[in-house]
JSON list of C-alpha atoms in Angstrom, two decimals:
[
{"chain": "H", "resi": 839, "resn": "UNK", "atom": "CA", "xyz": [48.76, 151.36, -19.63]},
{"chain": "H", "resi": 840, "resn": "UNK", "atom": "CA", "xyz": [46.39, 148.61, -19.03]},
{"chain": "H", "resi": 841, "resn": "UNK", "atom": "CA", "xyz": [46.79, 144.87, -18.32]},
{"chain": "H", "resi": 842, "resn": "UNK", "atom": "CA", "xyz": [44.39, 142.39, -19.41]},
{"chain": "H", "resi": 843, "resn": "UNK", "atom": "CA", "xyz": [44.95, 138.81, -18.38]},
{"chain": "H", "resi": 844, "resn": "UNK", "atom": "CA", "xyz": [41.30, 138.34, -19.67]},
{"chain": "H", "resi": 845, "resn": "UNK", "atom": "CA", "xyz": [42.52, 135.21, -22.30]},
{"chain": "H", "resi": 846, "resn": "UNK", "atom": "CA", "xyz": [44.56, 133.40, -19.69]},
{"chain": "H", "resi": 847, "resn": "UNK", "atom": "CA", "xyz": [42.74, 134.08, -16.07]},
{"chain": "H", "resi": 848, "resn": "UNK", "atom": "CA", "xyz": [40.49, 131.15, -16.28]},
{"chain": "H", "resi": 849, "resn": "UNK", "atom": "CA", "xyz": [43.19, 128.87, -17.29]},
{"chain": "H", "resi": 850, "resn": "UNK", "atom": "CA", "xyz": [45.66, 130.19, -14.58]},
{"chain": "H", "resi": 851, "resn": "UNK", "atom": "CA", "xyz": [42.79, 129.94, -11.97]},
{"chain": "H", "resi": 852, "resn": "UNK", "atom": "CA", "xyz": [41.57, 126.46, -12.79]},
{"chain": "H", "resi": 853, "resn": "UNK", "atom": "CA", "xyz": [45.37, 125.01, -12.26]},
{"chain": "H", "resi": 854, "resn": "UNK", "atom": "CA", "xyz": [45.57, 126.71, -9.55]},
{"chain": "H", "resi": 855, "resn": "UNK", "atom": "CA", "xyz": [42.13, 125.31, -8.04]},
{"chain": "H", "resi": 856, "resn": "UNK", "atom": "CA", "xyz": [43.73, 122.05, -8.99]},
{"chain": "H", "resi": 857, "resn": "UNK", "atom": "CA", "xyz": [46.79, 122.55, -6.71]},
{"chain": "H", "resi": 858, "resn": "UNK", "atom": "CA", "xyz": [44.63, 123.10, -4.06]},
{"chain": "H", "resi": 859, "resn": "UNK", "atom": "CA", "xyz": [42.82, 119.88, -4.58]},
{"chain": "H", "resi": 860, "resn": "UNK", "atom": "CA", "xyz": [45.95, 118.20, -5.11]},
{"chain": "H", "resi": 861, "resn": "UNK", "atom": "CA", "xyz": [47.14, 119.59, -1.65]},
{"chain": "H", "resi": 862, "resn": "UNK", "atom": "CA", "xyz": [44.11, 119.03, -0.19]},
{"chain": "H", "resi": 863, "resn": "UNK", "atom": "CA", "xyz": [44.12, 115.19, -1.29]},
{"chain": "H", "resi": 864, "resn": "UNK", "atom": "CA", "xyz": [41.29, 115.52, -4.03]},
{"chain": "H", "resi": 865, "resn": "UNK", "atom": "CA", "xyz": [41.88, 112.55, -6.50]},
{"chain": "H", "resi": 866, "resn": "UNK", "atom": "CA", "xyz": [38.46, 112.95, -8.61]},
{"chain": "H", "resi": 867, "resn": "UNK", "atom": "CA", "xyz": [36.76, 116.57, -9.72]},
{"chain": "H", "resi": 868, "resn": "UNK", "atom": "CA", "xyz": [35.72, 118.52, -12.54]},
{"chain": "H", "resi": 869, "resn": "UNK", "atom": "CA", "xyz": [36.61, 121.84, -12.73]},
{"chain": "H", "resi": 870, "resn": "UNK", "atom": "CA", "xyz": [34.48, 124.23, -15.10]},
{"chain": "H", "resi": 871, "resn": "UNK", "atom": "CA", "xyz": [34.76, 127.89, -15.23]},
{"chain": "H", "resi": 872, "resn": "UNK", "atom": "CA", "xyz": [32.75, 128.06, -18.30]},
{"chain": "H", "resi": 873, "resn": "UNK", "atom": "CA", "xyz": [34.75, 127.38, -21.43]},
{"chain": "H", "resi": 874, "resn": "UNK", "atom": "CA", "xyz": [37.25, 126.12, -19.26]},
{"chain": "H", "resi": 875, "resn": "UNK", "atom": "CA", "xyz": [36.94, 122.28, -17.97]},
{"chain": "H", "resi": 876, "resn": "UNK", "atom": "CA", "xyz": [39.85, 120.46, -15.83]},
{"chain": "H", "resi": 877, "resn": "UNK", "atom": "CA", "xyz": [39.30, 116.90, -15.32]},
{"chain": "H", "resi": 878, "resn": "UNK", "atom": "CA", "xyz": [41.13, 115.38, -12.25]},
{"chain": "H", "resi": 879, "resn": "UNK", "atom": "CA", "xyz": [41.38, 111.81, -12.08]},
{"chain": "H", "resi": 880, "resn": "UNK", "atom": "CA", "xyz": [38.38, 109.16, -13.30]},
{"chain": "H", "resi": 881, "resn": "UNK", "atom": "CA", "xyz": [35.24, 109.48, -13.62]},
{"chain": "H", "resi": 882, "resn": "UNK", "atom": "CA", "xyz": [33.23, 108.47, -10.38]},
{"chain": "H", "resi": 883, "resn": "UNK", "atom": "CA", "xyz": [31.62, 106.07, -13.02]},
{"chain": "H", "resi": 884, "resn": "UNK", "atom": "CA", "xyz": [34.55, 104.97, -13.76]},
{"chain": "H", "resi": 885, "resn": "UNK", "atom": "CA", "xyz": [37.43, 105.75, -16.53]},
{"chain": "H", "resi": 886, "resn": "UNK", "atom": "CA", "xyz": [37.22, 108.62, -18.53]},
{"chain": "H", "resi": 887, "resn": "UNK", "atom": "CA", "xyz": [35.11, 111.75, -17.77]},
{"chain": "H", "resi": 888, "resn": "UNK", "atom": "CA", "xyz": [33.05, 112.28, -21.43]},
{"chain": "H", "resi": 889, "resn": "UNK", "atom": "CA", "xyz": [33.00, 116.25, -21.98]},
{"chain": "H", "resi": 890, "resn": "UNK", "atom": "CA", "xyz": [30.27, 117.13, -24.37]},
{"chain": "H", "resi": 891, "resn": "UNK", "atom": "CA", "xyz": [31.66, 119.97, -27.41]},
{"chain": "H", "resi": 892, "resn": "UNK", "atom": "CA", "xyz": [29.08, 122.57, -27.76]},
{"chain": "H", "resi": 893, "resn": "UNK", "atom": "CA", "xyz": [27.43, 122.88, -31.64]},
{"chain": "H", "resi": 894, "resn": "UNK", "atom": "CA", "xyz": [28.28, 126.39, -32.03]},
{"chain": "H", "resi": 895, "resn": "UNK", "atom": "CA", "xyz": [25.31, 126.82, -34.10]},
{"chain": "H", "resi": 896, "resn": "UNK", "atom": "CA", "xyz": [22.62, 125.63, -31.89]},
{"chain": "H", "resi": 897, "resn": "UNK", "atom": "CA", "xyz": [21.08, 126.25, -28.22]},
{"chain": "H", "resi": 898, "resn": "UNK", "atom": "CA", "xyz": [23.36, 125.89, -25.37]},
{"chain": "H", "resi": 899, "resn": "UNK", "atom": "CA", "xyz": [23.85, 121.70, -24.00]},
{"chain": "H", "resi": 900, "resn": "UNK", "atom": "CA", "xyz": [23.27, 120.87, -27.51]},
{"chain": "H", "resi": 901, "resn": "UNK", "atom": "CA", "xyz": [26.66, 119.04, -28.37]},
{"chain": "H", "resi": 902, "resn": "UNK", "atom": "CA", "xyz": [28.55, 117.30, -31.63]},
{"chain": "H", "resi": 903, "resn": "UNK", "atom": "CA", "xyz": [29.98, 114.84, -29.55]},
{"chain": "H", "resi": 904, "resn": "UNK", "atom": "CA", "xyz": [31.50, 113.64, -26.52]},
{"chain": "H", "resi": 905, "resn": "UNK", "atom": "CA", "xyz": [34.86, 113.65, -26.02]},
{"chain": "H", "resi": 906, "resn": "UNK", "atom": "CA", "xyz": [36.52, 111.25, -23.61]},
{"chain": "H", "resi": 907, "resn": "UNK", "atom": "CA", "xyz": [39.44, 112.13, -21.14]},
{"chain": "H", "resi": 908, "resn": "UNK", "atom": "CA", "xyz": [41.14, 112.51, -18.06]},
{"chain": "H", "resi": 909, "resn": "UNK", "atom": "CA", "xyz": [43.49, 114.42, -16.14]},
{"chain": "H", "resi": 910, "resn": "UNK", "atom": "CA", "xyz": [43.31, 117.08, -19.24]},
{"chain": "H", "resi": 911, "resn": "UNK", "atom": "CA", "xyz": [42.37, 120.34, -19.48]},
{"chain": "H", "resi": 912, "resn": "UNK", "atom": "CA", "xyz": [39.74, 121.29, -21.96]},
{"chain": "H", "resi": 913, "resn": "UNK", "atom": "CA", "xyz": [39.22, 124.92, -23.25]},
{"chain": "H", "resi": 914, "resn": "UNK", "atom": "CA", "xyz": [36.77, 126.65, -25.85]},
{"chain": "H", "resi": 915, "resn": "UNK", "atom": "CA", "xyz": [36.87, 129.78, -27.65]},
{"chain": "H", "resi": 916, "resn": "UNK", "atom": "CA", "xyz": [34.40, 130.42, -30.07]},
{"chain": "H", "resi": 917, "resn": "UNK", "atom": "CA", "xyz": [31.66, 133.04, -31.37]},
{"chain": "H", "resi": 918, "resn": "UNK", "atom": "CA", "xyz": [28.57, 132.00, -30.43]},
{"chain": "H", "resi": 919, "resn": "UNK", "atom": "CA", "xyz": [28.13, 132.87, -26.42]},
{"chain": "H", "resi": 920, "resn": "UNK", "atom": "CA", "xyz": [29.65, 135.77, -25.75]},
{"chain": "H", "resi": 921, "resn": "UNK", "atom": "CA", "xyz": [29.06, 138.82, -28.85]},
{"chain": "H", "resi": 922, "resn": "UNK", "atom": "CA", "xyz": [27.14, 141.64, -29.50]},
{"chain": "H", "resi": 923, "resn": "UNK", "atom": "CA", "xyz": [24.27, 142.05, -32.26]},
{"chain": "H", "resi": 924, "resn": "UNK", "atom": "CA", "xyz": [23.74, 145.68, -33.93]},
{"chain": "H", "resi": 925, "resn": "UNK", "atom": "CA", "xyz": [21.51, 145.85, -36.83]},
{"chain": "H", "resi": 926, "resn": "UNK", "atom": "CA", "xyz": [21.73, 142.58, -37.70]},
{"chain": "H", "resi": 927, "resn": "UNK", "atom": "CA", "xyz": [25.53, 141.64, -37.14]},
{"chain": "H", "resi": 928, "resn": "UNK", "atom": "CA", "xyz": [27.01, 139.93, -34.57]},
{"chain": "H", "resi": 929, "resn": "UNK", "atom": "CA", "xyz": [30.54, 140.74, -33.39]},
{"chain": "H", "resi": 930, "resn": "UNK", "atom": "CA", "xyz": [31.93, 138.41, -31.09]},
{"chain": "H", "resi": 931, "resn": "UNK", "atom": "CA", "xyz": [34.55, 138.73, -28.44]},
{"chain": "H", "resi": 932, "resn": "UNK", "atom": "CA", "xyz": [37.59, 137.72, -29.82]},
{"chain": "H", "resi": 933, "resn": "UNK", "atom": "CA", "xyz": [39.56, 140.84, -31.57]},
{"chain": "H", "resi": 934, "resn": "UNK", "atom": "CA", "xyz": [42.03, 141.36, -33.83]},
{"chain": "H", "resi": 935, "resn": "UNK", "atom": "CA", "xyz": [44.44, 143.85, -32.76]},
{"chain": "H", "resi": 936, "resn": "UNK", "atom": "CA", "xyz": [45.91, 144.70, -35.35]},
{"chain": "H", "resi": 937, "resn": "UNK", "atom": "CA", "xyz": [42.01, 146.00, -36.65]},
{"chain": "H", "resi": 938, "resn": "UNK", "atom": "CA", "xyz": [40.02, 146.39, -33.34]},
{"chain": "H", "resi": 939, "resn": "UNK", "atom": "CA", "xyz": [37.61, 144.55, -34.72]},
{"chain": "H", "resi": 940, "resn": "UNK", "atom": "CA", "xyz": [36.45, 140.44, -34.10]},
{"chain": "H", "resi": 941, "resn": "UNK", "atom": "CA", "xyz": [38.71, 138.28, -36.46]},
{"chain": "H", "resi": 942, "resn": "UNK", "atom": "CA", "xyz": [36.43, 137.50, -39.38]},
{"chain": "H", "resi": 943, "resn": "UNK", "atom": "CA", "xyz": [38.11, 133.78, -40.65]},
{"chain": "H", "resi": 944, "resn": "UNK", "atom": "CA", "xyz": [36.17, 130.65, -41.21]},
{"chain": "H", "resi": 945, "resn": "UNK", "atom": "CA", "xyz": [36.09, 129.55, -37.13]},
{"chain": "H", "resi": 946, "resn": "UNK", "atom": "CA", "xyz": [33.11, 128.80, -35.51]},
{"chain": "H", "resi": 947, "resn": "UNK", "atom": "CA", "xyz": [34.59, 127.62, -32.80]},
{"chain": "H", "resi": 948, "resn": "UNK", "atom": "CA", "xyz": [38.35, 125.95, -31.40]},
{"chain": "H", "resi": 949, "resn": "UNK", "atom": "CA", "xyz": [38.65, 123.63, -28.51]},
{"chain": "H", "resi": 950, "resn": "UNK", "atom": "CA", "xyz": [41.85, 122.68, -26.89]},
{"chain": "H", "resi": 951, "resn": "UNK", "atom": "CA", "xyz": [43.27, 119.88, -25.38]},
{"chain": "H", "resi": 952, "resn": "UNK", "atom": "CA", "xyz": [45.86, 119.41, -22.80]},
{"chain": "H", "resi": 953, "resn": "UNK", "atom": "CA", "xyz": [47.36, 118.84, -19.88]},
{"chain": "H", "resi": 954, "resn": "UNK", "atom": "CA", "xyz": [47.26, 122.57, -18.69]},
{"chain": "H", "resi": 955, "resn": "UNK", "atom": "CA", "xyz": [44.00, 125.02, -18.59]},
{"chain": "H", "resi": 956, "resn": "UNK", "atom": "CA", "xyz": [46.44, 128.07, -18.76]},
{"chain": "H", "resi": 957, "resn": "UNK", "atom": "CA", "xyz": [47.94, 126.15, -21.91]},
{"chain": "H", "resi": 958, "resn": "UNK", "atom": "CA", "xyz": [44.41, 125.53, -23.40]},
{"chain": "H", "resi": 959, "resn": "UNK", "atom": "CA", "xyz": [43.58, 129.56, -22.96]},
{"chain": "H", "resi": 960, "resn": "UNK", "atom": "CA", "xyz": [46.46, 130.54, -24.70]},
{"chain": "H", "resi": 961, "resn": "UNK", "atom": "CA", "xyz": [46.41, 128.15, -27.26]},
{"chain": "H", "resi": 962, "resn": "UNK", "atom": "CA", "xyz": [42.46, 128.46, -28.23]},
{"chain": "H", "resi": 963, "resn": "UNK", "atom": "CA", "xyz": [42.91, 132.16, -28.57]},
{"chain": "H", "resi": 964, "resn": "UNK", "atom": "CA", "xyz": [45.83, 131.79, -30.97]},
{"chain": "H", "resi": 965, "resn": "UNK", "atom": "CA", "xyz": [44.37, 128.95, -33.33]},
{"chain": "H", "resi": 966, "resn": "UNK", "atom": "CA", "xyz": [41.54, 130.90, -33.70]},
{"chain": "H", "resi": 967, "resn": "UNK", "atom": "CA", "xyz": [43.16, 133.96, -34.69]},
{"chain": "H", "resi": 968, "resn": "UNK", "atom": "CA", "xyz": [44.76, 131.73, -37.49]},
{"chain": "H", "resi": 969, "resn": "UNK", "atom": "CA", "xyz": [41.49, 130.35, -38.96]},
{"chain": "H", "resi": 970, "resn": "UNK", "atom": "CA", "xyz": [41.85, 126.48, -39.45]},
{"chain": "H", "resi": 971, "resn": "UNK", "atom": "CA", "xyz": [44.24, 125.59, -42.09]},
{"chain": "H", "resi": 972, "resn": "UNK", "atom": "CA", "xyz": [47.20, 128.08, -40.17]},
{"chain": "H", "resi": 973, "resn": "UNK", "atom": "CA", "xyz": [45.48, 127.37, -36.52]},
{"chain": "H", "resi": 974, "resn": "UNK", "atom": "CA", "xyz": [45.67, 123.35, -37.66]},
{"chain": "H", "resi": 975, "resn": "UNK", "atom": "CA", "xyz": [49.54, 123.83, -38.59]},
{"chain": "H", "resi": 976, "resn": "UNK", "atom": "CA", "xyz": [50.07, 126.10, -35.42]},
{"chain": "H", "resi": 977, "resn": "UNK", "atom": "CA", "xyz": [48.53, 123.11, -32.74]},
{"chain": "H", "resi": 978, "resn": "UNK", "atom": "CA", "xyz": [50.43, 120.90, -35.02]},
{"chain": "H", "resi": 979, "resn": "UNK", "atom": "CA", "xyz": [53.59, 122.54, -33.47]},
{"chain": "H", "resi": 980, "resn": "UNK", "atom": "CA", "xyz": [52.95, 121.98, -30.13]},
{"chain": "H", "resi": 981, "resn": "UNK", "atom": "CA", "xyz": [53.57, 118.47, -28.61]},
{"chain": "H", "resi": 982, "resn": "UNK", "atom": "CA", "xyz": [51.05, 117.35, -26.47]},
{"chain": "H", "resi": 983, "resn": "UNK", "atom": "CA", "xyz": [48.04, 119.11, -27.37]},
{"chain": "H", "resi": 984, "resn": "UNK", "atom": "CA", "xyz": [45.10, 118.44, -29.03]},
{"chain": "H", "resi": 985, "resn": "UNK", "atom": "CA", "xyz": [42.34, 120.67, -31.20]},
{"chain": "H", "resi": 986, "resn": "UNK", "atom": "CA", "xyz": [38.92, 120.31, -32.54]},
{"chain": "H", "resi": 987, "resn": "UNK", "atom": "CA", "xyz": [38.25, 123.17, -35.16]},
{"chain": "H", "resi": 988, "resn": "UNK", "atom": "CA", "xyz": [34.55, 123.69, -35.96]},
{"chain": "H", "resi": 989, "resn": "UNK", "atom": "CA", "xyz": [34.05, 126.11, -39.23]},
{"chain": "H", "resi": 990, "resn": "UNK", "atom": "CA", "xyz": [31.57, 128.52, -39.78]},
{"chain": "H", "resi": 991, "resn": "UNK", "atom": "CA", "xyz": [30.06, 127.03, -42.90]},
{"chain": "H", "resi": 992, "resn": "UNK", "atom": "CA", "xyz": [28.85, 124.20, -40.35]},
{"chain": "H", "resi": 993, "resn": "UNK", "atom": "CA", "xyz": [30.65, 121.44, -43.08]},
{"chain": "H", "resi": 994, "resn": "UNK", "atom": "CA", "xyz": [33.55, 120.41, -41.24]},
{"chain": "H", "resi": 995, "resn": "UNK", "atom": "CA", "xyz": [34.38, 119.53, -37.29]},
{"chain": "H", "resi": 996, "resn": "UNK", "atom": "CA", "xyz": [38.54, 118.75, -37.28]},
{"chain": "H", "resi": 997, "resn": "UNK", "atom": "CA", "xyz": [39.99, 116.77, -34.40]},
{"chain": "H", "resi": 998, "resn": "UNK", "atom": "CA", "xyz": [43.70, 117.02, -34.99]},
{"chain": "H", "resi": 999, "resn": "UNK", "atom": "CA", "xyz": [46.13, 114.12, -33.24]},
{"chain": "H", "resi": 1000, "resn": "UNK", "atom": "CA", "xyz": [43.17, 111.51, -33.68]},
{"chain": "H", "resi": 1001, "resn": "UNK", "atom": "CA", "xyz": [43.15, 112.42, -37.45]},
{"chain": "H", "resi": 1002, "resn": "UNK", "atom": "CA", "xyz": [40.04, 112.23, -37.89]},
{"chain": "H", "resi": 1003, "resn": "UNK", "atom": "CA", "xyz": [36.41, 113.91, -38.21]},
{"chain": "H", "resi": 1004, "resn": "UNK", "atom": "CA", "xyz": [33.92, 113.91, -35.51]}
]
């Protein structure tokens, strides 16, 4: 038997790097373990932190927009850092089990956003392994929490809660 806490570590570990803070009397600091960003507080320019959203389809720091928050957790899964290319495909991380293959649906890329990075992980992981229109009605479900869907055919960028594209 093995035990992979492999989609939820970061999350778990960036609230718990939080608590520390928190204990510590930290009242401002961004947390990123790659993919994973907690905000604490406001910006030390004051207000919201702005947290740029990767373009899954071009070089890394190249972003579709900024998003504005605070004292949220903000979490990425996507195909576009982490995959491997053999003859000519790439297979990304994120597997279906029920194929033991990557989930082939029309994601790009899903960022999450709430109050919890372990929440986030969780979340990202299962909306993505629902493509958009099921991954949309999944985050839909959950109170609290926002997603931005990015689809492969590069047409559409979803931010659901606002209700709007970005």
């Amino acid at each position: 038997m093995e035990l992979d806490l492999g989609g939820i570590a970061k999350g778990y570990i960036a609230d718990e790097v939080e608590k520390v803070f928190k204990e510590n009397g930290v009242t401002t600091a961004i947390i990123d373990l790659g993919g994973n960003i907690l905000l604490e507080g406001d910006s030390p320019k004051g207000g919201d932190w702005k947290v740029g959203i990767q373009d899954p389809f071009s070089p890394r720091n190249t972003i579709l927009g900024k998003l504005p928050a605070r004292n949220k957790s903000i979490v990425t899964s996507g195909i576009y850092e982490r995959y491997l290319e053999v003859d000519g495909k790439k297979y990304h991380h994120l597997f279906d089990p029920k194929t033991g293959y990557p989930f082939d649906n029309d994601i790009a890329g899903v960022t999450i956003i709430s109050t919890k990075s372990i929440t986030g992980d969780g979340l990202s992981s299962a909306a993505f392994s629902k493509g958009i229109t099921e991954g949309l009605k999944f985050i839909e479900s959950h109170q609290g929490v926002e997603a931005i869907f990015v689809s492969k055919e590069k047409k559409s960028v979803y931010h659901f809660r606002l209700k709007r594209k970005i």
